[in-house]
PDB file of C-alpha atoms in Angstrom:
ATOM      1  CA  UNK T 991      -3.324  -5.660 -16.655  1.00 51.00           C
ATOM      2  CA  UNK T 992      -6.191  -5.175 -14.670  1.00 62.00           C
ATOM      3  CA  UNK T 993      -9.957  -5.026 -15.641  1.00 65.00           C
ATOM      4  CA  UNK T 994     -11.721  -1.806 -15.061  1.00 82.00           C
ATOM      5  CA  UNK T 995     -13.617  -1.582 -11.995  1.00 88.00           C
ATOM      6  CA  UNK T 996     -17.580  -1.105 -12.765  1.00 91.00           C
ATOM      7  CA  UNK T 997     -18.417   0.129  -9.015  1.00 93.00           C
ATOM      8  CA  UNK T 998     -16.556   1.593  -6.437  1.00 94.00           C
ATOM      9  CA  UNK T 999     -17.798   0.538  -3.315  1.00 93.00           C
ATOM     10  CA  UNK T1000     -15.135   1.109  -0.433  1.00 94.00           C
ATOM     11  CA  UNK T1001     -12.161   3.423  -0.152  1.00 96.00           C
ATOM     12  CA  UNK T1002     -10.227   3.072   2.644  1.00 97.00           C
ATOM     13  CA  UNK T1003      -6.830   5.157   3.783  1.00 98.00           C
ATOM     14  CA  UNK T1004      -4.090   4.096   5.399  1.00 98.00           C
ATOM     15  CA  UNK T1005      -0.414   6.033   6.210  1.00 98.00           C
ATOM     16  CA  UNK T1006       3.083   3.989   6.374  1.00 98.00           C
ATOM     17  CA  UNK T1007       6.375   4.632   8.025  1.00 98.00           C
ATOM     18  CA  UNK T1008       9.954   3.805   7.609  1.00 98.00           C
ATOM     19  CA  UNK T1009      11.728   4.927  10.671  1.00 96.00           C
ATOM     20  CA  UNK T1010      14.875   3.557  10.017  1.00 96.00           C
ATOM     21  CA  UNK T1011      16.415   2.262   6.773  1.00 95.00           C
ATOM     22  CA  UNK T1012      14.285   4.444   4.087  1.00 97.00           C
ATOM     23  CA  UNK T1013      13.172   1.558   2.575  1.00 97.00           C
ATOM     24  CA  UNK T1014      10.187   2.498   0.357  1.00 98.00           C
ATOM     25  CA  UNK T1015       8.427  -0.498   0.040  1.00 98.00           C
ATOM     26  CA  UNK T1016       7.981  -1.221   3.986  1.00 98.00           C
ATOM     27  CA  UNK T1017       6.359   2.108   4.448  1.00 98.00           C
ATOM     28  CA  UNK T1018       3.818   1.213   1.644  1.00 98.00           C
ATOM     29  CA  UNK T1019       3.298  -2.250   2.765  1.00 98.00           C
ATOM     30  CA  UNK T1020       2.180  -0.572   6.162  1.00 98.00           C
ATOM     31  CA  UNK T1021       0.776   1.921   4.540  1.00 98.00           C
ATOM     32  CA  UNK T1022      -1.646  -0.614   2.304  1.00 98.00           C
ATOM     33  CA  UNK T1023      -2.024  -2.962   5.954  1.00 98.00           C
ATOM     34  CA  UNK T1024      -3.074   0.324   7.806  1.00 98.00           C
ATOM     35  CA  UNK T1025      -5.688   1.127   5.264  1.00 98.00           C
ATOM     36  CA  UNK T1026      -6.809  -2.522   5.079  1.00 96.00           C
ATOM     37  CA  UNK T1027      -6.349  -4.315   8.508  1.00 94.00           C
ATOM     38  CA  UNK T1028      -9.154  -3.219  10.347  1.00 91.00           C
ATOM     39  CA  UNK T1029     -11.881  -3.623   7.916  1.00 88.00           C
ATOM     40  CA  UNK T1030     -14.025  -6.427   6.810  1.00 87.00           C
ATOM     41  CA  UNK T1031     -16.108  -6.550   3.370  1.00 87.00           C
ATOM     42  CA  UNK T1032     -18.371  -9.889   4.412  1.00 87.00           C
ATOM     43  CA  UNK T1033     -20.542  -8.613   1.644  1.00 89.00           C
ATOM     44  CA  UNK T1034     -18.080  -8.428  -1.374  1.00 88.00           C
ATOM     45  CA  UNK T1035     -18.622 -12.276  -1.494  1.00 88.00           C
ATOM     46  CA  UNK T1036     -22.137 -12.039  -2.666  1.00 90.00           C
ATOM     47  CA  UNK T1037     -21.635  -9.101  -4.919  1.00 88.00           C
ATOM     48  CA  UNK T1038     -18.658 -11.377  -7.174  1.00 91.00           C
ATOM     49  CA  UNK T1039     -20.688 -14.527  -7.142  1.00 92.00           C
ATOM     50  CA  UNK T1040     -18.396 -16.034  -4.686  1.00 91.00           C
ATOM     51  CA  UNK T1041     -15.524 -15.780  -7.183  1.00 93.00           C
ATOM     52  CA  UNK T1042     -13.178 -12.988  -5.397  1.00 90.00           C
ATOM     53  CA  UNK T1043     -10.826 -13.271  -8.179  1.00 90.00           C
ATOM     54  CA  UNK T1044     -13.717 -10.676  -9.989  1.00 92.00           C
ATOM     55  CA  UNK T1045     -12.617  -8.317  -6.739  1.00 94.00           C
ATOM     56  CA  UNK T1046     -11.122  -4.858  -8.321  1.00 96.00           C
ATOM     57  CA  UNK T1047      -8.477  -3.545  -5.963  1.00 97.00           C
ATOM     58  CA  UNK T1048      -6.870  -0.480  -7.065  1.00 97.00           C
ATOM     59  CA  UNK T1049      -3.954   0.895  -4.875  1.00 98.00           C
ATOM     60  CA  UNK T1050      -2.920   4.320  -5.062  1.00 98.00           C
ATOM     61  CA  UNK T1051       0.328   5.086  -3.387  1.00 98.00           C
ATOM     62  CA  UNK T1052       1.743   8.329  -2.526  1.00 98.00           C
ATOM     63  CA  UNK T1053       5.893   8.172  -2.304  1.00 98.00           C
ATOM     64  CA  UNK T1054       8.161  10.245  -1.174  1.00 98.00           C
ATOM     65  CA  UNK T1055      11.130   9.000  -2.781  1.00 97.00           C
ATOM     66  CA  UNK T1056      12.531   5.895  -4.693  1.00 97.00           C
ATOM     67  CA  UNK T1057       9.992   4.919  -6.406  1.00 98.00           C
ATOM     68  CA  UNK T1058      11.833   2.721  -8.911  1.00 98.00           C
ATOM     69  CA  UNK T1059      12.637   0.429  -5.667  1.00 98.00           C
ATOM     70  CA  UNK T1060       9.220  -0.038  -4.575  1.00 98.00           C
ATOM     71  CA  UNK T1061       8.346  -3.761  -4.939  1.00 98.00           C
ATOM     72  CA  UNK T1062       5.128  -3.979  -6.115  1.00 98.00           C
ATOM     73  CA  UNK T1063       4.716  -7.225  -5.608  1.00 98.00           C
ATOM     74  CA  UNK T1064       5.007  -7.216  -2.272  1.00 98.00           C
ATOM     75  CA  UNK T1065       2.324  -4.802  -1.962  1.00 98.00           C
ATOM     76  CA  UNK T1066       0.519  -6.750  -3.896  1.00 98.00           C
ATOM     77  CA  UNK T1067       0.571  -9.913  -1.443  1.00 97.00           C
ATOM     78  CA  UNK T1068      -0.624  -7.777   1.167  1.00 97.00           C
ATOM     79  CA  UNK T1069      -3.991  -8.600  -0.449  1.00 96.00           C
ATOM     80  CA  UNK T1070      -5.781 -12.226   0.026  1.00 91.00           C
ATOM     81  CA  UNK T1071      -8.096 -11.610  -2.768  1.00 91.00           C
ATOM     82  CA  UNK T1072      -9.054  -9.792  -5.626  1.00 93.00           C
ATOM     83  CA  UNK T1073      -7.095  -8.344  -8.953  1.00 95.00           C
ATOM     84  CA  UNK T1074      -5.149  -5.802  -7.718  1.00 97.00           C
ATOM     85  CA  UNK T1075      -3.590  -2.571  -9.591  1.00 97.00           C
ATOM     86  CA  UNK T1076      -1.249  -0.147  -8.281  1.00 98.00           C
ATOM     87  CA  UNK T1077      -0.300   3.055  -9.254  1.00 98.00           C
ATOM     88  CA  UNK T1078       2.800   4.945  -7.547  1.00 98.00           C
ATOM     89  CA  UNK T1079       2.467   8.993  -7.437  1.00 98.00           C
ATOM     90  CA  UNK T1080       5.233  11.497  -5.683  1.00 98.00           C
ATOM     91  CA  UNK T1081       3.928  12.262  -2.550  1.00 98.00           C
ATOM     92  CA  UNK T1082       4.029  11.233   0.861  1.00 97.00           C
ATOM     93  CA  UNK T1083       6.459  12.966   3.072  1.00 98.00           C
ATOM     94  CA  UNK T1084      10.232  12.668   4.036  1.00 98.00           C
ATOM     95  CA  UNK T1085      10.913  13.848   7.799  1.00 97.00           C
ATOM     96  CA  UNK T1086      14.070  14.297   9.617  1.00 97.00           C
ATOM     97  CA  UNK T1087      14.282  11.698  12.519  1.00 95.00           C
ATOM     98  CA  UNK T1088      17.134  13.519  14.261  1.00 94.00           C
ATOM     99  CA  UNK T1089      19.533   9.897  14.566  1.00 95.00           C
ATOM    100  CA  UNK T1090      21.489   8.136  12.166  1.00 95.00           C
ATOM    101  CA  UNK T1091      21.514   4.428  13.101  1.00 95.00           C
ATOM    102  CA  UNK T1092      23.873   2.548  11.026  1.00 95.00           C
ATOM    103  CA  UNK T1093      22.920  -1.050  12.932  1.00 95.00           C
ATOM    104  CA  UNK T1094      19.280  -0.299  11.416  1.00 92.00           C
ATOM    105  CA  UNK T1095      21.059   0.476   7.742  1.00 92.00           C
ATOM    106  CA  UNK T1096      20.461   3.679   7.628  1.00 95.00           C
ATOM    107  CA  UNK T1097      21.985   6.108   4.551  1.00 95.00           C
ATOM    108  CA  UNK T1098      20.855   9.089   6.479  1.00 96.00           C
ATOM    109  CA  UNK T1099      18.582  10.587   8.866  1.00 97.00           C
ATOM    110  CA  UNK T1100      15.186  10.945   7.215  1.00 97.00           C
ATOM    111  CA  UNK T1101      12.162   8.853   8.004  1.00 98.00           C
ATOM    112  CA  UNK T1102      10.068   7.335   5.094  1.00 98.00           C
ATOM    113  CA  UNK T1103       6.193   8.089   5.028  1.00 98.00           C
ATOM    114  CA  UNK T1104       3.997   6.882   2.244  1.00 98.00           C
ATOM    115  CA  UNK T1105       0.305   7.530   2.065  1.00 98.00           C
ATOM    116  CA  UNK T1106      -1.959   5.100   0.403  1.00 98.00           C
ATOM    117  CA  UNK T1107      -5.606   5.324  -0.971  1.00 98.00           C
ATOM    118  CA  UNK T1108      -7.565   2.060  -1.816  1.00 98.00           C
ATOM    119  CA  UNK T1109     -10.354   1.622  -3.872  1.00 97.00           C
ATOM    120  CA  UNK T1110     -12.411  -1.502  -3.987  1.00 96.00           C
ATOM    121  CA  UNK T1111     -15.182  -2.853  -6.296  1.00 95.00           C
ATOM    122  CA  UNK T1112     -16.747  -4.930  -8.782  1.00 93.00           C
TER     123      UNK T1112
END
């Protein structure tokens, strides 16, 4: 379990998609990359004494459906450093894609979106 986060000092959003395959847990690793990927926190560093294993990461993600197949800890290793927590919530969005592509393993036409909201601190 993780330790409770004293200070929140970034949130950062990020949206994933599954066009092809509905498979929830690569829309939420893009979802977690998209939130994540263009950001740099040169300062955390300082704040943790150097140790980034004191890093509080808390992912929220937003799913639109099969949660119970979401691999958590492969949204986990999305993240170099840090003790990270996740917490999966109905949300996100399922949308018709139009095609049914059975070479991409698709069970039917609907495109996977998952939303994510990350908060990280000391």
């Amino acid at each position: 379990m993780s330790a409770a986060m004293k200070q929140v000092m970034f949130v950062e959003l990020g949206m994933g998609v599954d066009l092809h395959g509905q498979d929830v847990t690569k829309a939420a690793v893009r979802a977690v990359r998209n939130a994540i990927e263009r950001n740099s926190m040169p300062g955390m560093r300082a704040l943790v004494n150097g140790d980034t294993s004191k890093m509080r990461v808390r992912v929220h993600l937003a799913v639109p459906a099969d949660a119970e197949k979401l691999d958590q800890e492969a949204v986990r290793a999305v993240f170099p450093y840090g003790d990270v927590s996740i917490t999966v919530d109905s949300g996100g969005m399922l949308a018709p894609s139009g095609i049914f592509l059975a070479d991409k393993d698709d069970r039917n036409e609907l495109i996977y979106v998952v939303n994510a909201a990350i908060e990280v601190g000391i």
